[in-house]
mmCIF file of N, CA and C in Angstrom:
data_model
loop_
_atom_site.group_PDB
_atom_site.id
_atom_site.type_symbol
_atom_site.label_atom_id
_atom_site.label_comp_id
_atom_site.label_asym_id
_atom_site.label_seq_id
_atom_site.Cartn_x
_atom_site.Cartn_y
_atom_site.Cartn_z
ATOM 1 N N MET A 1173 72.998 -93.652 -57.344
ATOM 2 C CA MET A 1173 74.209 -93.166 -57.973
ATOM 3 C C MET A 1173 73.930 -92.955 -59.459
ATOM 4 N N SER A 1174 74.188 -91.758 -59.950
ATOM 5 C CA SER A 1174 73.935 -91.414 -61.338
ATOM 6 C C SER A 1174 75.096 -91.845 -62.232
ATOM 7 N N THR A 1175 74.774 -92.369 -63.407
ATOM 8 C CA THR A 1175 75.806 -92.667 -64.396
ATOM 9 C C THR A 1175 75.646 -91.777 -65.614
ATOM 10 N N GLN A 1176 74.684 -90.864 -65.559
ATOM 11 C CA GLN A 1176 74.466 -89.919 -66.649
ATOM 12 C C GLN A 1176 75.593 -88.886 -66.648
ATOM 13 N N PRO A 1177 76.192 -88.583 -67.823
ATOM 14 C CA PRO A 1177 77.307 -87.625 -67.851
ATOM 15 C C PRO A 1177 76.869 -86.228 -67.425
ATOM 16 N N ARG A 1178 77.648 -85.635 -66.581
ATOM 17 C CA ARG A 1178 77.432 -84.270 -66.094
ATOM 18 C C ARG A 1178 78.790 -83.576 -66.069
ATOM 19 N N SER A 1179 78.758 -82.264 -65.944
ATOM 20 C CA SER A 1179 79.997 -81.495 -65.909
ATOM 21 C C SER A 1179 79.965 -80.513 -64.750
ATOM 22 N N ALA A 1180 81.118 -80.330 -64.111
ATOM 23 C CA ALA A 1180 81.240 -79.382 -63.000
ATOM 24 C C ALA A 1180 82.559 -78.645 -63.120
ATOM 25 N N VAL A 1181 82.532 -77.356 -62.855
ATOM 26 C CA VAL A 1181 83.748 -76.549 -62.808
ATOM 27 C C VAL A 1181 83.948 -76.136 -61.356
ATOM 28 N N PHE A 1182 85.153 -76.364 -60.862
ATOM 29 C CA PHE A 1182 85.507 -75.998 -59.492
ATOM 30 C C PHE A 1182 86.374 -74.750 -59.543
ATOM 31 N N GLN A 1183 86.032 -73.753 -58.777
ATOM 32 C CA GLN A 1183 86.838 -72.536 -58.675
ATOM 33 C C GLN A 1183 87.724 -72.647 -57.443
ATOM 34 N N ALA A 1184 89.037 -72.758 -57.658
ATOM 35 C CA ALA A 1184 90.001 -72.831 -56.558
ATOM 36 C C ALA A 1184 90.818 -71.540 -56.583
ATOM 37 N N ALA A 1185 90.325 -70.535 -55.903
ATOM 38 C CA ALA A 1185 90.960 -69.217 -55.914
ATOM 39 C C ALA A 1185 91.221 -68.771 -54.484
ATOM 40 N N GLY A 1186 92.438 -68.354 -54.217
ATOM 41 C CA GLY A 1186 92.735 -67.866 -52.882
ATOM 42 C C GLY A 1186 94.203 -67.906 -52.579
ATOM 43 N N ASP A 1187 94.526 -67.761 -51.297
ATOM 44 C CA ASP A 1187 95.907 -67.645 -50.862
ATOM 45 C C ASP A 1187 96.601 -68.979 -50.626
ATOM 46 N N SER A 1188 95.847 -70.034 -50.389
ATOM 47 C CA SER A 1188 96.450 -71.311 -50.040
ATOM 48 C C SER A 1188 96.970 -72.049 -51.269
ATOM 49 N N GLU A 1189 98.221 -72.436 -51.222
ATOM 50 C CA GLU A 1189 98.814 -73.206 -52.312
ATOM 51 C C GLU A 1189 98.264 -74.629 -52.347
ATOM 52 N N GLU A 1190 97.519 -75.018 -51.337
ATOM 53 C CA GLU A 1190 96.957 -76.364 -51.262
ATOM 54 C C GLU A 1190 95.524 -76.443 -51.786
ATOM 55 N N LEU A 1191 94.992 -75.341 -52.314
ATOM 56 C CA LEU A 1191 93.611 -75.348 -52.791
ATOM 57 C C LEU A 1191 93.374 -76.381 -53.890
ATOM 58 N N THR A 1192 94.378 -76.616 -54.718
ATOM 59 C CA THR A 1192 94.216 -77.611 -55.777
ATOM 60 C C THR A 1192 93.988 -78.991 -55.174
ATOM 61 N N LEU A 1193 94.720 -79.327 -54.117
ATOM 62 C CA LEU A 1193 94.526 -80.625 -53.460
ATOM 63 C C LEU A 1193 93.156 -80.720 -52.805
ATOM 64 N N ILE A 1194 92.731 -79.655 -52.184
ATOM 65 C CA ILE A 1194 91.404 -79.634 -51.571
ATOM 66 C C ILE A 1194 90.347 -79.855 -52.647
ATOM 67 N N ALA A 1195 90.504 -79.178 -53.772
ATOM 68 C CA ALA A 1195 89.554 -79.333 -54.872
ATOM 69 C C ALA A 1195 89.574 -80.759 -55.422
ATOM 70 N N LEU A 1196 90.757 -81.345 -55.542
ATOM 71 C CA LEU A 1196 90.854 -82.718 -56.048
ATOM 72 C C LEU A 1196 90.193 -83.716 -55.103
ATOM 73 N N LYS A 1197 90.317 -83.491 -53.809
ATOM 74 C CA LYS A 1197 89.664 -84.379 -52.845
ATOM 75 C C LYS A 1197 88.142 -84.270 -52.955
ATOM 76 N N LYS A 1198 87.648 -83.044 -53.157
ATOM 77 C CA LYS A 1198 86.211 -82.852 -53.342
ATOM 78 C C LYS A 1198 85.761 -83.462 -54.666
ATOM 79 N N ALA A 1199 86.605 -83.382 -55.679
ATOM 80 C CA ALA A 1199 86.291 -84.008 -56.966
ATOM 81 C C ALA A 1199 86.168 -85.518 -56.805
ATOM 82 N N ALA A 1200 87.080 -86.113 -56.043
ATOM 83 C CA ALA A 1200 87.024 -87.561 -55.801
ATOM 84 C C ALA A 1200 85.727 -87.926 -55.083
ATOM 85 N N ASN A 1201 85.307 -87.108 -54.135
ATOM 86 C CA ASN A 1201 84.047 -87.347 -53.426
ATOM 87 C C ASN A 1201 82.860 -87.296 -54.396
ATOM 88 N N LEU A 1202 82.858 -86.300 -55.258
ATOM 89 C CA LEU A 1202 81.786 -86.168 -56.241
ATOM 90 C C LEU A 1202 81.772 -87.371 -57.185
ATOM 91 N N LEU A 1203 82.952 -87.790 -57.619
ATOM 92 C CA LEU A 1203 83.037 -88.914 -58.559
ATOM 93 C C LEU A 1203 82.586 -90.241 -57.943
ATOM 94 N N ARG A 1204 82.732 -90.376 -56.636
ATOM 95 C CA ARG A 1204 82.228 -91.584 -55.975
ATOM 96 C C ARG A 1204 80.706 -91.689 -56.115
ATOM 97 N N GLU A 1205 80.040 -90.555 -56.041
ATOM 98 C CA GLU A 1205 78.583 -90.534 -56.137
ATOM 99 C C GLU A 1205 78.090 -90.441 -57.587
ATOM 100 N N HIS A 1206 78.866 -89.764 -58.422
ATOM 101 C CA HIS A 1206 78.486 -89.525 -59.822
ATOM 102 C C HIS A 1206 79.710 -89.780 -60.706
ATOM 103 N N PRO A 1207 80.034 -91.042 -60.952
ATOM 104 C CA PRO A 1207 81.297 -91.400 -61.610
ATOM 105 C C PRO A 1207 81.451 -90.919 -63.049
ATOM 106 N N ALA A 1208 80.376 -90.555 -63.712
ATOM 107 C CA ALA A 1208 80.488 -90.107 -65.099
ATOM 108 C C ALA A 1208 80.729 -88.602 -65.220
ATOM 109 N N THR A 1209 80.926 -87.920 -64.108
ATOM 110 C CA THR A 1209 81.078 -86.472 -64.121
ATOM 111 C C THR A 1209 82.433 -86.054 -64.693
ATOM 112 N N VAL A 1210 82.399 -85.051 -65.554
ATOM 113 C CA VAL A 1210 83.609 -84.401 -66.061
ATOM 114 C C VAL A 1210 83.831 -83.177 -65.185
ATOM 115 N N ILE A 1211 85.059 -83.044 -64.656
ATOM 116 C CA ILE A 1211 85.354 -81.955 -63.721
ATOM 117 C C ILE A 1211 86.569 -81.173 -64.202
ATOM 118 N N GLU A 1212 86.443 -79.858 -64.165
ATOM 119 C CA GLU A 1212 87.576 -78.976 -64.468
ATOM 120 C C GLU A 1212 87.800 -78.102 -63.234
ATOM 121 N N ILE A 1213 89.024 -78.078 -62.757
ATOM 122 C CA ILE A 1213 89.392 -77.247 -61.612
ATOM 123 C C ILE A 1213 90.156 -76.046 -62.146
ATOM 124 N N VAL A 1214 89.635 -74.856 -61.904
ATOM 125 C CA VAL A 1214 90.254 -73.616 -62.366
ATOM 126 C C VAL A 1214 90.953 -72.971 -61.167
ATOM 127 N N VAL A 1215 92.274 -72.863 -61.256
ATOM 128 C CA VAL A 1215 93.090 -72.375 -60.145
ATOM 129 C C VAL A 1215 93.538 -70.940 -60.429
ATOM 130 N N SER A 1216 93.335 -70.062 -59.443
ATOM 131 C CA SER A 1216 93.776 -68.673 -59.593
ATOM 132 C C SER A 1216 94.203 -68.120 -58.241
ATOM 133 N N GLY A 1217 94.578 -66.853 -58.234
ATOM 134 C CA GLY A 1217 95.104 -66.248 -57.018
ATOM 135 C C GLY A 1217 96.461 -66.859 -56.672
ATOM 136 N N SER A 1218 96.850 -66.740 -55.432
ATOM 137 C CA SER A 1218 98.136 -67.293 -54.982
ATOM 138 C C SER A 1218 98.186 -68.808 -55.077
ATOM 139 N N ALA A 1219 97.034 -69.437 -55.204
ATOM 140 C CA ALA A 1219 96.979 -70.898 -55.301
ATOM 141 C C ALA A 1219 97.777 -71.428 -56.495
ATOM 142 N N VAL A 1220 98.023 -70.582 -57.501
ATOM 143 C CA VAL A 1220 98.790 -71.039 -58.672
ATOM 144 C C VAL A 1220 100.214 -71.449 -58.305
ATOM 145 N N HIS A 1221 100.733 -70.968 -57.193
ATOM 146 C CA HIS A 1221 102.082 -71.374 -56.760
ATOM 147 C C HIS A 1221 102.158 -72.878 -56.547
ATOM 148 N N GLY A 1222 101.064 -73.484 -56.138
ATOM 149 C CA GLY A 1222 101.031 -74.921 -55.899
ATOM 150 C C GLY A 1222 101.076 -75.757 -57.157
ATOM 151 N N LEU A 1223 101.043 -75.129 -58.336
ATOM 152 C CA LEU A 1223 101.064 -75.859 -59.603
ATOM 153 C C LEU A 1223 102.453 -75.920 -60.229
ATOM 154 N N ILE A 1224 103.421 -75.304 -59.586
ATOM 155 C CA ILE A 1224 104.789 -75.277 -60.124
ATOM 156 C C ILE A 1224 105.413 -76.665 -60.021
ATOM 157 N N GLU A 1225 106.068 -77.080 -61.088
ATOM 158 C CA GLU A 1225 106.752 -78.378 -61.143
ATOM 159 C C GLU A 1225 107.606 -78.579 -59.884
ATOM 160 N N GLY A 1226 107.432 -79.712 -59.235
ATOM 161 C CA GLY A 1226 108.215 -80.051 -58.052
ATOM 162 C C GLY A 1226 107.605 -79.598 -56.738
ATOM 163 N N HIS A 1227 106.653 -78.676 -56.770
ATOM 164 C CA HIS A 1227 105.984 -78.242 -55.544
ATOM 165 C C HIS A 1227 105.221 -79.442 -54.981
ATOM 166 N N ALA A 1228 105.198 -79.595 -53.675
ATOM 167 C CA ALA A 1228 104.537 -80.745 -53.045
ATOM 168 C C ALA A 1228 103.075 -80.862 -53.483
ATOM 169 N N THR A 1229 102.392 -79.749 -53.602
ATOM 170 C CA THR A 1229 100.994 -79.779 -54.041
ATOM 171 C C THR A 1229 100.885 -80.290 -55.471
ATOM 172 N N ALA A 1230 101.771 -79.821 -56.343
ATOM 173 C CA ALA A 1230 101.745 -80.256 -57.745
ATOM 174 C C ALA A 1230 102.016 -81.747 -57.869
ATOM 175 N N VAL A 1231 102.978 -82.245 -57.106
ATOM 176 C CA VAL A 1231 103.319 -83.668 -57.147
ATOM 177 C C VAL A 1231 102.128 -84.508 -56.697
ATOM 178 N N ALA A 1232 101.522 -84.137 -55.586
ATOM 179 C CA ALA A 1232 100.365 -84.876 -55.078
ATOM 180 C C ALA A 1232 99.179 -84.759 -56.037
ATOM 181 N N ALA A 1233 98.990 -83.592 -56.616
ATOM 182 C CA ALA A 1233 97.881 -83.388 -57.550
ATOM 183 C C ALA A 1233 98.045 -84.266 -58.783
ATOM 184 N N GLU A 1234 99.260 -84.378 -59.284
ATOM 185 C CA GLU A 1234 99.484 -85.215 -60.465
ATOM 186 C C GLU A 1234 99.160 -86.682 -60.172
ATOM 187 N N ILE A 1235 99.468 -87.136 -58.982
ATOM 188 C CA ILE A 1235 99.140 -88.508 -58.591
ATOM 189 C C ILE A 1235 97.624 -88.698 -58.557
ATOM 190 N N LEU A 1236 96.923 -87.751 -57.932
ATOM 191 C CA LEU A 1236 95.465 -87.839 -57.850
ATOM 192 C C LEU A 1236 94.818 -87.749 -59.228
ATOM 193 N N LEU A 1237 95.369 -86.922 -60.110
ATOM 194 C CA LEU A 1237 94.823 -86.805 -61.461
ATOM 195 C C LEU A 1237 94.956 -88.120 -62.220
ATOM 196 N N GLY A 1238 96.018 -88.855 -61.955
ATOM 197 C CA GLY A 1238 96.199 -90.156 -62.586
ATOM 198 C C GLY A 1238 95.104 -91.136 -62.219
ATOM 199 N N ASP A 1239 94.541 -90.965 -61.029
ATOM 200 C CA ASP A 1239 93.455 -91.834 -60.570
ATOM 201 C C ASP A 1239 92.089 -91.400 -61.107
ATOM 202 N N HIS A 1240 92.007 -90.179 -61.633
ATOM 203 C CA HIS A 1240 90.723 -89.620 -62.069
ATOM 204 C C HIS A 1240 90.880 -88.939 -63.437
ATOM 205 N N PRO A 1241 90.869 -89.713 -64.521
ATOM 206 C CA PRO A 1241 91.110 -89.139 -65.847
ATOM 207 C C PRO A 1241 90.040 -88.158 -66.326
ATOM 208 N N SER A 1242 88.886 -88.112 -65.669
ATOM 209 C CA SER A 1242 87.843 -87.163 -66.079
ATOM 210 C C SER A 1242 88.011 -85.792 -65.418
ATOM 211 N N VAL A 1243 89.097 -85.621 -64.661
ATOM 212 C CA VAL A 1243 89.367 -84.351 -63.979
ATOM 213 C C VAL A 1243 90.564 -83.673 -64.636
ATOM 214 N N THR A 1244 90.416 -82.387 -64.914
ATOM 215 C CA THR A 1244 91.534 -81.589 -65.419
ATOM 216 C C THR A 1244 91.741 -80.383 -64.508
ATOM 217 N N VAL A 1245 92.967 -79.882 -64.509
ATOM 218 C CA VAL A 1245 93.313 -78.693 -63.729
ATOM 219 C C VAL A 1245 93.891 -77.658 -64.684
ATOM 220 N N VAL A 1246 93.356 -76.449 -64.612
ATOM 221 C CA VAL A 1246 93.860 -75.354 -65.434
ATOM 222 C C VAL A 1246 94.228 -74.176 -64.535
ATOM 223 N N ALA A 1247 95.276 -73.485 -64.934
ATOM 224 C CA ALA A 1247 95.738 -72.301 -64.198
ATOM 225 C C ALA A 1247 95.332 -71.044 -64.951
ATOM 226 N N CYS A 1248 95.033 -70.018 -64.201
ATOM 227 C CA CYS A 1248 94.692 -68.715 -64.772
ATOM 228 C C CYS A 1248 95.978 -67.991 -65.195
ATOM 229 N N ARG A 1249 96.067 -67.642 -66.472
ATOM 230 C CA ARG A 1249 97.247 -66.926 -66.973
ATOM 231 C C ARG A 1249 97.407 -65.579 -66.273
ATOM 232 N N ASN A 1250 96.293 -64.903 -66.009
ATOM 233 C CA ASN A 1250 96.380 -63.608 -65.320
ATOM 234 C C ASN A 1250 97.010 -63.772 -63.936
ATOM 235 N N ALA A 1251 96.625 -64.822 -63.220
ATOM 236 C CA ALA A 1251 97.196 -65.071 -61.891
ATOM 237 C C ALA A 1251 98.676 -65.423 -62.000
ATOM 238 N N LEU A 1252 99.022 -66.224 -62.999
ATOM 239 C CA LEU A 1252 100.443 -66.564 -63.188
ATOM 240 C C LEU A 1252 101.262 -65.306 -63.411
ATOM 241 N N HIS A 1253 100.779 -64.414 -64.278
ATOM 242 C CA HIS A 1253 101.496 -63.159 -64.532
ATOM 243 C C HIS A 1253 101.564 -62.288 -63.283
ATOM 244 N N ALA A 1254 100.462 -62.222 -62.535
ATOM 245 C CA ALA A 1254 100.428 -61.400 -61.320
ATOM 246 C C ALA A 1254 101.426 -61.888 -60.274
ATOM 247 N N HIS A 1255 101.736 -63.187 -60.307
ATOM 248 C CA HIS A 1255 102.660 -63.771 -59.334
ATOM 249 C C HIS A 1255 104.025 -64.088 -59.953
ATOM 250 N N ASP A 1256 104.288 -63.495 -61.122
ATOM 251 C CA ASP A 1256 105.572 -63.663 -61.817
ATOM 252 C C ASP A 1256 105.958 -65.127 -61.995
ATOM 253 N N ILE A 1257 104.990 -65.950 -62.395
ATOM 254 C CA ILE A 1257 105.241 -67.368 -62.642
ATOM 255 C C ILE A 1257 105.180 -67.606 -64.149
ATOM 256 N N ASP A 1258 106.251 -68.150 -64.695
ATOM 257 C CA ASP A 1258 106.288 -68.481 -66.110
ATOM 258 C C ASP A 1258 105.481 -69.758 -66.345
ATOM 259 N N GLU A 1259 104.678 -69.747 -67.389
ATOM 260 C CA GLU A 1259 103.845 -70.918 -67.693
ATOM 261 C C GLU A 1259 104.668 -72.191 -67.849
ATOM 262 N N SER A 1260 105.862 -72.058 -68.350
ATOM 263 C CA SER A 1260 106.709 -73.240 -68.578
ATOM 264 C C SER A 1260 107.171 -73.881 -67.275
ATOM 265 N N SER A 1261 106.994 -73.199 -66.144
ATOM 266 C CA SER A 1261 107.413 -73.768 -64.860
ATOM 267 C C SER A 1261 106.319 -74.639 -64.226
ATOM 268 N N LEU A 1262 105.149 -74.695 -64.849
ATOM 269 C CA LEU A 1262 104.071 -75.522 -64.320
ATOM 270 C C LEU A 1262 104.350 -76.993 -64.606
ATOM 271 N N ALA A 1263 103.845 -77.839 -63.734
ATOM 272 C CA ALA A 1263 103.934 -79.277 -63.962
ATOM 273 C C ALA A 1263 103.168 -79.616 -65.241
ATOM 274 N N ASP A 1264 103.603 -80.665 -65.910
ATOM 275 C CA ASP A 1264 103.040 -81.037 -67.214
ATOM 276 C C ASP A 1264 101.548 -81.340 -67.198
ATOM 277 N N SER A 1265 101.004 -81.739 -66.079
ATOM 278 C CA SER A 1265 99.597 -82.141 -66.007
ATOM 279 C C SER A 1265 98.624 -80.969 -66.059
ATOM 280 N N PHE A 1266 99.122 -79.754 -65.954
ATOM 281 C CA PHE A 1266 98.254 -78.595 -65.851
ATOM 282 C C PHE A 1266 98.274 -77.769 -67.131
ATOM 283 N N ALA A 1267 97.096 -77.310 -67.540
ATOM 284 C CA ALA A 1267 96.960 -76.436 -68.700
ATOM 285 C C ALA A 1267 96.770 -74.998 -68.214
ATOM 286 N N VAL A 1268 96.745 -74.068 -69.146
ATOM 287 C CA VAL A 1268 96.576 -72.652 -68.810
ATOM 288 C C VAL A 1268 95.405 -72.092 -69.615
ATOM 289 N N VAL A 1269 94.575 -71.282 -68.963
ATOM 290 C CA VAL A 1269 93.499 -70.547 -69.622
ATOM 291 C C VAL A 1269 93.781 -69.057 -69.448
ATOM 292 N N PRO A 1270 93.310 -68.232 -70.375
ATOM 293 C CA PRO A 1270 93.619 -66.797 -70.288
ATOM 294 C C PRO A 1270 93.163 -66.127 -68.996
ATOM 295 N N ALA A 1271 91.927 -66.407 -68.564
ATOM 296 C CA ALA A 1271 91.376 -65.741 -67.381
ATOM 297 C C ALA A 1271 90.432 -66.688 -66.654
ATOM 298 N N ALA A 1272 90.635 -66.858 -65.360
ATOM 299 C CA ALA A 1272 89.799 -67.764 -64.563
ATOM 300 C C ALA A 1272 88.338 -67.338 -64.603
ATOM 301 N N ALA A 1273 88.084 -66.061 -64.419
ATOM 302 C CA ALA A 1273 86.695 -65.586 -64.381
ATOM 303 C C ALA A 1273 85.984 -65.895 -65.694
ATOM 304 N N ALA A 1274 86.657 -65.642 -66.805
ATOM 305 C CA ALA A 1274 86.051 -65.917 -68.106
ATOM 306 C C ALA A 1274 85.791 -67.408 -68.284
ATOM 307 N N ARG A 1275 86.751 -68.249 -67.897
ATOM 308 C CA ARG A 1275 86.595 -69.696 -68.055
ATOM 309 C C ARG A 1275 85.404 -70.218 -67.243
ATOM 310 N N ILE A 1276 85.295 -69.750 -66.013
ATOM 311 C CA ILE A 1276 84.205 -70.207 -65.138
ATOM 312 C C ILE A 1276 82.852 -69.770 -65.696
ATOM 313 N N VAL A 1277 82.760 -68.540 -66.141
ATOM 314 C CA VAL A 1277 81.505 -68.042 -66.709
ATOM 315 C C VAL A 1277 81.168 -68.807 -67.989
ATOM 316 N N GLU A 1278 82.155 -69.040 -68.836
ATOM 317 C CA GLU A 1278 81.912 -69.810 -70.064
ATOM 318 C C GLU A 1278 81.381 -71.207 -69.747
ATOM 319 N N ARG A 1279 81.986 -71.848 -68.759
ATOM 320 C CA ARG A 1279 81.518 -73.185 -68.373
ATOM 321 C C ARG A 1279 80.083 -73.130 -67.855
ATOM 322 N N GLN A 1280 79.757 -72.110 -67.086
ATOM 323 C CA GLN A 1280 78.385 -71.987 -66.593
ATOM 324 C C GLN A 1280 77.412 -71.743 -67.747
ATOM 325 N N TRP A 1281 77.806 -70.948 -68.711
ATOM 326 C CA TRP A 1281 76.967 -70.742 -69.892
ATOM 327 C C TRP A 1281 76.706 -72.061 -70.618
ATOM 328 N N GLU A 1282 77.687 -72.956 -70.554
ATOM 329 C CA GLU A 1282 77.558 -74.267 -71.191
ATOM 330 C C GLU A 1282 76.756 -75.251 -70.345
ATOM 331 N N GLY A 1283 76.327 -74.817 -69.154
ATOM 332 C CA GLY A 1283 75.502 -75.654 -68.301
ATOM 333 C C GLY A 1283 76.264 -76.417 -67.221
ATOM 334 N N TRP A 1284 77.544 -76.132 -67.027
ATOM 335 C CA TRP A 1284 78.330 -76.804 -65.995
ATOM 336 C C TRP A 1284 77.912 -76.291 -64.618
ATOM 337 N N ALA A 1285 77.897 -77.179 -63.647
ATOM 338 C CA ALA A 1285 77.659 -76.797 -62.256
ATOM 339 C C ALA A 1285 78.923 -76.140 -61.709
ATOM 340 N N LEU A 1286 78.766 -75.221 -60.770
ATOM 341 C CA LEU A 1286 79.909 -74.508 -60.165
ATOM 342 C C LEU A 1286 80.033 -74.889 -58.692
ATOM 343 N N LEU A 1287 81.262 -75.202 -58.290
ATOM 344 C CA LEU A 1287 81.576 -75.422 -56.884
ATOM 345 C C LEU A 1287 82.763 -74.530 -56.553
ATOM 346 N N VAL A 1288 82.618 -73.680 -55.556
ATOM 347 C CA VAL A 1288 83.683 -72.768 -55.147
ATOM 348 C C VAL A 1288 84.456 -73.417 -53.996
ATOM 349 N N ILE A 1289 85.769 -73.500 -54.158
ATOM 350 C CA ILE A 1289 86.665 -74.075 -53.150
ATOM 351 C C ILE A 1289 87.453 -72.918 -52.534
ATOM 352 N N ASN A 1290 87.368 -72.765 -51.210
ATOM 353 C CA ASN A 1290 88.155 -71.693 -50.572
ATOM 354 C C ASN A 1290 88.571 -72.102 -49.181
#
């Protein structure tokens, strides 16, 4: 089991509103083996619906995030606009980035590992 700090970006893009939960479960699995890992989950596509305050996925995700402080979840602003979702309607635990594709590429340029969740 490695304790050396590492970083991973998870791409959760697709139609399922539960992709964030799937990504969080995979993050928990990774953290069991590599507890010092910093993980960012980038959510785009229709999956952003699951980040709306009060949505069952958002509620469960916030609970899981409380157990894993090294994990963050960000929503793609382009996806939010495409699905007519106002940023202010997201649960407080989630941040917004301008574009999922740009964020993922930037993280890879910084040396982060990529895991695609679909």
